[in-house]
mmCIF file of C-alpha atoms and ligand atoms in Angstrom:
data_model
loop_
_atom_site.group_PDB
_atom_site.id
_atom_site.type_symbol
_atom_site.label_atom_id
_atom_site.label_comp_id
_atom_site.label_asym_id
_atom_site.label_seq_id
_atom_site.Cartn_x
_atom_site.Cartn_y
_atom_site.Cartn_z
ATOM 1 C CA MET J 1 98.788 100.862 125.756
ATOM 2 C CA SER J 2 101.351 102.245 123.353
ATOM 3 C CA LYS J 3 100.360 104.828 120.775
ATOM 4 C CA LEU J 4 100.351 104.016 117.083
ATOM 5 C CA LEU J 5 102.371 106.080 114.613
ATOM 6 C CA VAL J 6 101.621 105.312 110.967
ATOM 7 C CA VAL J 7 104.424 106.219 108.572
ATOM 8 C CA ILE J 8 103.918 106.494 104.824
ATOM 9 C CA GLY J 9 106.891 105.449 102.698
ATOM 10 C CA VAL J 10 108.578 103.633 105.547
ATOM 11 C CA THR J 11 111.313 102.221 103.288
ATOM 12 C CA GLY J 12 111.952 105.655 101.788
ATOM 13 C CA THR J 13 114.281 108.441 102.855
ATOM 14 C CA GLN J 14 111.930 110.528 104.982
ATOM 15 C CA GLY J 15 109.718 107.725 106.293
ATOM 16 C CA GLY J 16 112.740 105.555 107.090
ATOM 17 C CA SER J 17 114.221 108.333 109.199
ATOM 18 C CA VAL J 18 110.998 108.730 111.174
ATOM 19 C CA ALA J 19 110.732 104.975 111.729
ATOM 20 C CA ARG J 20 114.360 104.680 112.913
ATOM 21 C CA LEU J 21 113.844 107.388 115.508
ATOM 22 C CA TYR J 22 110.498 106.111 116.818
ATOM 23 C CA GLN J 23 111.685 102.498 116.948
ATOM 24 C CA THR J 24 113.338 103.263 120.278
ATOM 25 C CA GLU J 25 110.788 105.823 121.488
ATOM 26 C CA PRO J 26 109.039 104.528 124.625
ATOM 27 C CA GLY J 27 105.255 104.455 124.419
ATOM 28 C CA TRP J 28 105.059 104.238 120.635
ATOM 29 C CA ARG J 29 104.656 101.476 118.106
ATOM 30 C CA ILE J 30 105.070 101.948 114.376
ATOM 31 C CA ARG J 31 103.036 100.789 111.437
ATOM 32 C CA GLY J 32 104.901 101.342 108.202
ATOM 33 C CA ILE J 33 103.175 101.645 104.852
ATOM 34 C CA THR J 34 104.909 100.203 101.863
ATOM 35 C CA ARG J 35 103.643 99.356 98.405
ATOM 36 C CA HIS J 36 105.220 95.922 98.274
ATOM 37 C CA LEU J 37 105.376 93.695 101.350
ATOM 38 C CA SER J 38 107.869 91.263 99.799
ATOM 39 C CA LYS J 39 110.663 93.801 99.162
ATOM 40 C CA PRO J 40 114.001 92.653 100.685
ATOM 41 C CA SER J 41 114.448 96.147 102.188
ATOM 42 C CA ASN J 42 111.488 95.400 104.480
ATOM 43 C CA ALA J 43 113.353 92.718 106.453
ATOM 44 C CA PRO J 44 115.303 95.022 108.821
ATOM 45 C CA LEU J 45 112.110 96.943 109.586
ATOM 46 C CA ARG J 46 110.260 93.770 110.534
ATOM 47 C CA GLU J 47 113.195 92.697 112.671
ATOM 48 C CA ALA J 48 112.979 96.037 114.454
ATOM 49 C CA GLY J 49 109.385 95.237 115.382
ATOM 50 C CA ILE J 50 107.728 97.546 112.872
ATOM 51 C CA GLU J 51 104.357 96.378 111.607
ATOM 52 C CA LEU J 52 104.299 96.572 107.808
ATOM 53 C CA VAL J 53 101.130 96.944 105.775
ATOM 54 C CA ALA J 54 100.718 97.231 102.035
ATOM 55 C CA ALA J 55 98.885 100.306 100.853
ATOM 56 C CA ASP J 56 98.903 102.438 97.762
ATOM 57 C CA LEU J 57 98.350 106.202 97.764
ATOM 58 C CA ASP J 58 96.235 105.743 94.629
ATOM 59 C CA ASP J 59 93.932 103.326 96.465
ATOM 60 C CA PRO J 60 91.741 105.089 99.085
ATOM 61 C CA LEU J 61 90.424 101.837 100.578
ATOM 62 C CA SER J 62 93.930 100.630 101.281
ATOM 63 C CA LEU J 63 94.634 103.896 103.125
ATOM 64 C CA ASP J 64 91.485 103.510 105.247
ATOM 65 C CA GLN J 65 92.859 100.161 106.413
ATOM 66 C CA ALA J 66 96.413 101.402 106.889
ATOM 67 C CA PHE J 67 95.382 104.417 108.998
ATOM 68 C CA LYS J 68 93.019 102.450 111.241
ATOM 69 C CA ASP J 69 93.427 103.366 114.946
ATOM 70 C CA ALA J 70 96.361 105.715 114.262
ATOM 71 C CA ASN J 71 97.231 108.227 116.989
ATOM 72 C CA ALA J 72 99.685 109.998 114.697
ATOM 73 C CA ILE J 73 100.388 109.821 110.967
ATOM 74 C CA TYR J 74 103.398 111.024 109.007
ATOM 75 C CA ALA J 75 102.309 111.526 105.410
ATOM 76 C CA LEU J 76 104.081 112.561 102.272
ATOM 77 C CA THR J 77 103.851 112.264 98.511
ATOM 78 C CA ASP J 78 106.684 112.092 95.982
ATOM 79 C CA PHE J 79 106.404 114.281 92.884
ATOM 80 C CA TRP J 80 109.623 113.159 91.199
ATOM 81 C CA GLN J 81 108.801 109.448 91.038
ATOM 82 C CA PHE J 82 105.910 110.202 88.678
ATOM 83 C CA LEU J 83 108.388 111.463 86.094
ATOM 84 C CA GLN J 84 109.959 107.970 86.020
ATOM 85 C CA ILE J 85 106.659 106.436 84.887
ATOM 86 C CA PRO J 86 106.303 106.097 81.089
ATOM 87 C CA ALA J 87 102.486 106.344 81.330
ATOM 88 C CA ILE J 88 102.808 109.902 82.705
ATOM 89 C CA HIS J 89 104.770 110.956 79.624
ATOM 90 C CA GLU J 90 102.326 109.168 77.328
ATOM 91 C CA GLU J 91 99.401 110.917 78.956
ATOM 92 C CA ALA J 92 101.167 114.264 78.632
ATOM 93 C CA ALA J 93 101.839 113.687 74.941
ATOM 94 C CA LYS J 94 98.250 112.585 74.316
ATOM 95 C CA THR J 95 96.672 115.534 76.134
ATOM 96 C CA GLY J 96 99.117 118.220 74.981
ATOM 97 C CA ARG J 97 100.275 118.926 78.541
ATOM 98 C CA LYS J 98 103.693 118.839 80.143
ATOM 99 C CA PRO J 99 104.765 115.727 82.073
ATOM 100 C CA ASN J 100 105.216 117.813 85.221
ATOM 101 C CA GLN J 101 101.610 119.056 84.954
ATOM 102 C CA VAL J 102 100.379 115.475 84.774
ATOM 103 C CA ALA J 103 102.649 114.551 87.691
ATOM 104 C CA MET J 104 101.280 117.463 89.726
ATOM 105 C CA ASP J 105 97.687 116.331 89.155
ATOM 106 C CA ARG J 106 98.575 112.825 90.264
ATOM 107 C CA GLU J 107 100.400 114.116 93.321
ATOM 108 C CA ILE J 108 97.420 116.289 94.318
ATOM 109 C CA GLN J 109 95.101 113.314 93.995
ATOM 110 C CA GLN J 110 97.334 111.195 96.213
ATOM 111 C CA GLY J 111 97.482 113.994 98.768
ATOM 112 C CA ARG J 112 93.698 114.280 98.773
ATOM 113 C CA ASN J 113 93.427 110.517 99.241
ATOM 114 C CA ILE J 114 95.688 110.770 102.296
ATOM 115 C CA VAL J 115 93.664 113.644 103.734
ATOM 116 C CA ASP J 116 90.306 111.924 103.092
ATOM 117 C CA ALA J 117 91.524 108.748 104.793
ATOM 118 C CA ALA J 118 93.029 110.603 107.781
ATOM 119 C CA ALA J 119 89.755 112.488 108.278
ATOM 120 C CA LYS J 120 88.043 109.140 108.976
ATOM 121 C CA GLN J 121 90.307 108.429 111.976
ATOM 122 C CA LEU J 122 89.355 111.328 114.240
ATOM 123 C CA ARG J 123 88.297 108.934 116.986
ATOM 124 C CA THR J 124 91.974 108.157 117.673
ATOM 125 C CA LEU J 125 94.041 110.599 115.641
ATOM 126 C CA ASP J 126 95.825 113.333 117.628
ATOM 127 C CA ARG J 127 98.278 114.494 115.026
ATOM 128 C CA LEU J 128 98.686 114.363 111.271
ATOM 129 C CA VAL J 129 102.111 115.606 110.215
ATOM 130 C CA LEU J 130 101.948 116.431 106.553
ATOM 131 C CA SER J 131 105.048 116.935 104.449
ATOM 132 C CA THR J 132 104.272 119.936 102.285
ATOM 133 C CA LEU J 133 105.930 122.905 100.592
ATOM 134 C CA SER J 134 105.029 126.558 100.290
ATOM 135 C CA ASP J 135 102.594 127.798 97.649
ATOM 136 C CA SER J 136 105.070 129.444 95.295
ATOM 137 C CA GLU J 137 102.526 130.826 92.847
ATOM 138 C CA ASN J 138 100.747 132.554 95.732
ATOM 139 C CA TRP J 139 103.774 133.868 97.629
ATOM 140 C CA SER J 140 105.392 135.136 94.423
ATOM 141 C CA GLN J 141 102.100 136.831 93.516
ATOM 142 C CA GLY J 142 101.890 134.893 90.288
ATOM 143 C CA ALA J 143 105.488 135.406 89.153
ATOM 144 C CA ILE J 144 106.400 131.711 89.635
ATOM 145 C CA THR J 145 104.071 129.305 87.839
ATOM 146 C CA TRP J 146 106.223 126.233 87.147
ATOM 147 C CA ASN J 147 107.419 125.196 90.574
ATOM 148 C CA LEU J 148 104.955 122.360 90.424
ATOM 149 C CA HIS J 149 106.679 120.037 92.908
ATOM 150 C CA PHE J 150 105.973 122.714 95.515
ATOM 151 C CA ASP J 151 102.528 123.832 94.447
ATOM 152 C CA GLY J 152 100.871 120.412 94.195
ATOM 153 C CA LYS J 153 101.638 119.881 97.877
ATOM 154 C CA ALA J 154 100.236 123.331 98.657
ATOM 155 C CA ARG J 155 97.041 122.443 96.740
ATOM 156 C CA TYR J 156 96.197 119.408 98.849
ATOM 157 C CA THR J 157 97.106 121.332 102.001
ATOM 158 C CA ASP J 158 94.486 123.933 100.918
ATOM 159 C CA TYR J 159 92.039 121.086 100.341
ATOM 160 C CA LEU J 160 92.610 119.750 103.857
ATOM 161 C CA LYS J 161 92.056 123.170 105.471
ATOM 162 C CA ALA J 162 88.969 123.919 103.405
ATOM 163 C CA THR J 163 87.319 120.501 103.694
ATOM 164 C CA TYR J 164 88.154 119.163 107.149
ATOM 165 C CA PRO J 165 88.452 121.877 109.830
ATOM 166 C CA ASP J 166 88.498 119.242 112.587
ATOM 167 C CA LEU J 167 91.357 117.351 110.940
ATOM 168 C CA ALA J 168 93.119 120.668 110.255
ATOM 169 C CA SER J 169 92.942 121.461 113.973
ATOM 170 C CA ARG J 170 95.080 118.329 114.562
ATOM 171 C CA THR J 171 97.529 118.820 111.685
ATOM 172 C CA SER J 172 101.037 120.269 111.533
ATOM 173 C CA TYR J 173 103.146 120.819 108.455
ATOM 174 C CA LEU J 174 106.745 120.023 107.604
ATOM 175 C CA GLN J 175 108.349 121.917 104.717
ATOM 176 C CA MET J 176 111.495 119.932 103.969
ATOM 177 C CA GLY J 177 114.379 122.052 102.697
ATOM 178 C CA SER J 178 116.729 121.383 99.799
ATOM 179 C CA TYR J 179 118.174 117.869 99.957
ATOM 180 C CA LEU J 180 121.925 117.826 100.495
ATOM 181 C CA ASN J 181 122.094 114.717 98.312
ATOM 182 C CA ASN J 182 120.435 116.407 95.303
ATOM 183 C CA TRP J 183 123.800 116.350 93.523
ATOM 184 C CA ARG J 184 123.261 112.603 93.051
ATOM 185 C CA MET J 185 120.238 113.262 90.789
ATOM 186 C CA GLY J 186 122.500 113.475 87.748
ATOM 187 C CA PRO J 187 125.521 115.115 86.124
ATOM 188 C CA LEU J 188 123.728 118.439 85.775
ATOM 189 C CA PHE J 189 123.400 118.724 89.567
ATOM 190 C CA ALA J 190 126.883 117.467 90.415
ATOM 191 C CA PRO J 191 130.235 119.240 90.699
ATOM 192 C CA GLN J 192 131.944 119.193 87.297
ATOM 193 C CA LYS J 193 135.681 118.810 87.057
ATOM 194 C CA GLN J 194 137.439 121.249 84.717
ATOM 195 C CA HIS J 195 140.646 120.678 82.747
ATOM 196 C CA ASP J 196 142.684 122.626 85.297
ATOM 197 C CA GLY J 197 141.443 120.414 88.154
ATOM 198 C CA SER J 198 139.080 123.029 89.567
ATOM 199 C CA PHE J 199 135.320 122.461 89.776
ATOM 200 C CA ILE J 200 132.080 124.116 88.726
ATOM 201 C CA PHE J 201 129.167 123.325 91.038
ATOM 202 C CA PRO J 202 125.676 124.112 89.682
ATOM 203 C CA ALA J 203 123.405 125.396 92.443
ATOM 204 C CA MET J 204 120.483 127.652 93.329
ATOM 205 C CA ALA J 205 122.735 130.685 93.437
ATOM 206 C CA VAL J 206 122.051 134.281 92.437
ATOM 207 C CA PRO J 207 123.851 137.409 93.672
ATOM 208 C CA ASN J 208 122.283 138.512 96.982
ATOM 209 C CA GLY J 209 119.888 135.595 96.865
ATOM 210 C CA LYS J 210 118.040 134.294 99.900
ATOM 211 C CA ALA J 211 119.606 131.546 101.988
ATOM 212 C CA ILE J 212 118.662 127.949 101.168
ATOM 213 C CA PRO J 213 117.559 125.573 103.949
ATOM 214 C CA TYR J 214 119.826 122.519 103.493
ATOM 215 C CA VAL J 215 118.639 119.227 104.892
ATOM 216 C CA ASP J 216 119.795 115.629 105.150
ATOM 217 C CA PRO J 217 116.486 113.717 105.071
ATOM 218 C CA PRO J 218 117.732 110.247 106.148
ATOM 219 C CA ASN J 219 119.123 111.641 109.386
ATOM 220 C CA ASP J 220 117.017 114.714 110.078
ATOM 221 C CA THR J 221 113.367 113.993 109.174
ATOM 222 C CA GLY J 222 112.696 111.978 112.329
ATOM 223 C CA TYR J 223 113.726 114.861 114.583
ATOM 224 C CA PHE J 224 111.381 117.260 112.796
ATOM 225 C CA VAL J 225 108.423 114.892 112.919
ATOM 226 C CA LYS J 226 109.018 114.134 116.591
ATOM 227 C CA ALA J 227 109.019 117.856 117.397
ATOM 228 C CA LEU J 228 105.812 118.382 115.397
ATOM 229 C CA ILE J 229 104.050 115.527 117.155
ATOM 230 C CA SER J 230 104.735 117.288 120.498
ATOM 231 C CA ALA J 231 104.286 120.919 119.400
ATOM 232 C CA PRO J 232 100.801 122.444 119.225
ATOM 233 C CA ALA J 233 98.836 121.524 116.101
ATOM 234 C CA GLY J 234 98.865 124.077 113.318
ATOM 235 C CA THR J 235 102.646 124.498 113.441
ATOM 236 C CA THR J 236 104.512 124.799 110.151
ATOM 237 C CA LEU J 237 108.199 123.893 110.394
ATOM 238 C CA LEU J 238 110.906 124.568 107.850
ATOM 239 C CA GLY J 239 113.024 121.415 108.004
ATOM 240 C CA TYR J 240 116.734 122.101 107.655
ATOM 241 C CA GLY J 241 120.059 121.493 109.355
ATOM 242 C CA GLU J 242 121.727 124.680 108.129
ATOM 243 C CA LEU J 243 120.541 127.785 106.352
ATOM 244 C CA MET J 244 123.088 129.294 103.957
ATOM 245 C CA THR J 245 123.342 130.648 100.446
ATOM 246 C CA ALA J 246 124.290 128.252 97.675
ATOM 247 C CA GLU J 247 127.565 130.166 97.324
ATOM 248 C CA GLN J 248 128.361 129.426 100.966
ATOM 249 C CA PHE J 249 127.393 125.785 100.492
ATOM 250 C CA VAL J 250 129.664 125.406 97.479
ATOM 251 C CA ALA J 251 132.511 127.193 99.277
ATOM 252 C CA ALA J 252 132.107 124.809 102.234
ATOM 253 C CA TRP J 253 132.289 121.880 99.820
ATOM 254 C CA GLY J 254 135.568 123.183 98.364
ATOM 255 C CA LEU J 255 137.032 123.847 101.779
ATOM 256 C CA VAL J 256 136.305 120.359 103.142
ATOM 257 C CA LEU J 257 137.608 118.584 100.037
ATOM 258 C CA GLY J 258 140.486 120.970 99.387
ATOM 259 C CA LYS J 259 139.245 121.848 95.891
ATOM 260 C CA GLU J 260 139.053 125.064 93.945
ATOM 261 C CA VAL J 261 135.363 125.531 93.123
ATOM 262 C CA CYS J 262 133.084 128.084 91.465
ATOM 263 C CA VAL J 263 129.333 128.121 91.741
ATOM 264 C CA GLN J 264 127.215 128.148 88.603
ATOM 265 C CA SER J 265 123.675 129.485 88.798
ATOM 266 C CA LEU J 266 121.421 126.633 87.691
ATOM 267 C CA THR J 267 118.964 128.668 85.640
ATOM 268 C CA GLU J 268 116.472 127.410 83.086
ATOM 269 C CA GLU J 269 118.872 128.503 80.302
ATOM 270 C CA VAL J 270 121.809 126.605 81.823
ATOM 271 C CA ALA J 271 119.663 123.494 82.266
ATOM 272 C CA LEU J 272 118.407 123.699 78.676
ATOM 273 C CA ALA J 273 121.906 124.229 77.299
ATOM 274 C CA ALA J 274 123.017 121.115 79.220
ATOM 275 C CA GLY J 275 120.342 119.063 77.453
ATOM 276 C CA MET J 276 117.637 118.871 80.106
ATOM 277 C CA PRO J 277 114.126 118.452 78.651
ATOM 278 C CA ALA J 278 112.340 121.820 78.471
ATOM 279 C CA PHE J 279 109.686 120.983 81.080
ATOM 280 C CA MET J 280 112.360 119.931 83.600
ATOM 281 C CA ALA J 281 114.571 122.916 82.843
ATOM 282 C CA GLN J 282 111.622 125.188 83.546
ATOM 283 C CA GLU J 283 110.749 123.401 86.798
ATOM 284 C CA ILE J 284 114.360 123.488 88.039
ATOM 285 C CA GLY J 285 114.923 127.068 86.883
ATOM 286 C CA GLU J 286 111.765 128.424 88.485
ATOM 287 C CA SER J 287 112.238 126.531 91.743
ATOM 288 C CA GLY J 288 115.708 128.087 92.090
ATOM 289 C CA GLU J 289 114.326 131.506 91.199
ATOM 290 C CA TYR J 290 111.576 131.100 93.786
ATOM 291 C CA ALA J 291 113.881 129.930 96.577
ATOM 292 C CA THR J 292 116.446 132.681 96.006
ATOM 293 C CA THR J 293 113.996 135.533 95.360
ATOM 294 C CA TYR J 294 111.110 134.834 97.748
ATOM 295 C CA GLY J 295 112.649 132.229 100.037
ATOM 296 C CA TRP J 296 112.028 128.482 100.248
ATOM 297 C CA ASP J 297 108.996 129.163 102.478
ATOM 298 C CA GLY J 298 107.864 132.124 100.344
ATOM 299 C CA GLY J 299 108.480 134.484 103.249
ATOM 300 C CA ASP J 300 105.517 133.071 105.179
ATOM 301 C CA PRO J 301 105.795 134.682 108.633
ATOM 302 C CA GLU J 302 104.032 131.697 110.261
ATOM 303 C CA VAL J 303 106.838 129.291 109.387
ATOM 304 C CA LYS J 304 108.901 128.147 112.374
ATOM 305 C CA HIS J 305 112.548 127.112 112.430
ATOM 306 C CA PRO J 306 113.844 123.902 114.084
ATOM 307 C CA ALA J 307 115.112 125.650 117.238
ATOM 308 C CA ASP J 308 111.679 127.351 117.685
ATOM 309 C CA VAL J 309 109.804 124.067 118.054
ATOM 310 C CA GLY J 310 112.190 122.197 120.320
ATOM 311 C CA VAL J 311 114.126 120.188 117.732
ATOM 312 C CA ASP J 312 117.404 118.921 119.172
ATOM 313 C CA VAL J 313 119.343 120.973 116.619
ATOM 314 C CA GLY J 314 122.686 119.516 117.718
ATOM 315 C CA LYS J 315 121.598 116.238 116.113
ATOM 316 C CA LEU J 316 120.785 117.763 112.734
ATOM 317 C CA THR J 317 123.256 117.325 109.892
ATOM 318 C CA LYS J 318 125.635 120.220 109.296
ATOM 319 C CA VAL J 319 126.764 120.914 105.734
ATOM 320 C CA GLU J 320 130.419 120.364 106.606
ATOM 321 C CA ASP J 321 129.684 116.945 108.121
ATOM 322 C CA PHE J 322 127.558 115.920 105.170
ATOM 323 C CA VAL J 323 130.353 116.810 102.742
ATOM 324 C CA LYS J 324 132.885 114.910 104.885
ATOM 325 C CA HIS J 325 130.833 111.725 105.026
ATOM 326 C CA GLU J 326 129.546 111.701 101.441
ATOM 327 C CA ASP J 327 131.330 109.625 98.794
ATOM 328 C CA TRP J 328 132.289 112.080 96.037
ATOM 329 C CA SER J 329 134.658 109.684 94.220
ATOM 330 C CA SER J 330 132.397 109.549 91.142
ATOM 331 C CA VAL J 331 132.938 113.250 90.452
ATOM 332 C CA LEU J 332 136.406 113.865 91.880
HETATM 333 C C1 NAG E 401 99.172 133.806 99.969
HETATM 334 O O1 NAG E 401 100.018 134.937 100.088
HETATM 335 C C2 NAG E 401 99.555 135.921 100.999
HETATM 336 C C3 NAG E 401 100.558 137.059 100.977
HETATM 337 O O2 NAG E 401 100.735 137.530 99.651
HETATM 338 C C4 NAG E 401 99.409 135.353 102.402
HETATM 339 O O3 NAG E 401 98.867 136.303 103.269
HETATM 340 C C5 NAG E 401 98.516 134.100 102.353
HETATM 341 O O4 NAG E 401 98.510 133.502 103.629
HETATM 342 C C6 NAG E 401 99.048 133.119 101.336
HETATM 343 N N1 NAG E 401 98.164 131.957 101.248
HETATM 344 C C7 NAG E 401 98.616 130.724 101.101
HETATM 345 C C8 NAG E 401 97.586 129.666 101.029
HETATM 346 O O5 NAG E 401 99.795 130.450 101.013
HETATM 347 C C1 NAG E 402 122.105 112.214 112.965
HETATM 348 O O1 NAG E 402 123.415 112.732 112.914
HETATM 349 C C2 NAG E 402 123.939 113.104 114.184
HETATM 350 C C3 NAG E 402 125.262 113.815 113.949
HETATM 351 O O2 NAG E 402 126.094 113.077 113.097
HETATM 352 C C4 NAG E 402 124.046 111.879 115.081
HETATM 353 O O3 NAG E 402 124.493 112.269 116.353
HETATM 354 C C5 NAG E 402 122.668 111.240 115.191
HETATM 355 O O4 NAG E 402 122.751 110.052 115.914
HETATM 356 C C6 NAG E 402 122.089 110.955 113.815
HETATM 357 N N1 NAG E 402 120.722 110.495 114.000
HETATM 358 C C7 NAG E 402 120.215 109.393 113.459
HETATM 359 C C8 NAG E 402 118.793 109.112 113.795
HETATM 360 O O5 NAG E 402 120.851 108.651 112.724
#
């Protein structure tokens, strides 16, 4: 009988990548979790033979159903989507907290719901692969306190390890690097054309900063998850296609497109001056400071690189290829 891989967010960037790879993997069948079964984007998945079930990370009972009989689970939460929800901002205003603090609490709760539900499937479950990020407050020894899209994931990872040792003994962790498509998040993250035709590209760049792990989630996530399902449990993998400084990334961009380009360090001050709300400017500024000062993984010596865990690194997206295939017409 084939093994069952349950994928959270199967219509999303990371989950979609995992599903596409496992669709053709002998011996596996896929159950994809989506919030809405009637979405048009579900049709190609169904046609590919993927079982789709509706579940909501805020609804523990729905997760119990969705994880039933799983042999492997790929699980993730999405911090940024909370900031699109008006109720999060209303709650922040009412309670005198920042929207990203409210989002972090919600993300932690969803992560705990995932962990609680997975812990009920130990009869069949061999591997939980949890998308997480390093604990920046811890690894920076308290210097970084507003990298909340990292630290919420670290909090529910701590919860898993402390609460469910048996589940922890079957879990591996994927720390996804910096998305190559982050420039699409808005004008502040995109290359900006100057009057003389040259460009300024805002990025996580500081002199002598640590290299950034760049990743193309739609293509690469599946390869990481596949490697972690085979590798011994307890592995933490830094998911990236290429590791380079932001200056090198920006230079590669200019070289491929034949443009003159300068990097601009995307600090909290720069983000504020460009009109970003204060809470976001702080989050973006501190995450860049963390990644360049301590490293994306905080310098955790346990963290493995793709080649260490048997990822077919030749299939991962290289920065040059990403730049070549991306449509930059909106900024050029
Ligand atoms: C916290 O950081 C210390 C090093 O300062 C490290 O030994 C420990 O494993 C880290 N813990 C977590 C949960 O990241
Ligand atoms: C990922 O990209 C590589 C290189 O372009 C390609 O060979 C591979 O087929 C892609 N993988 C998927 C799953 O799309």
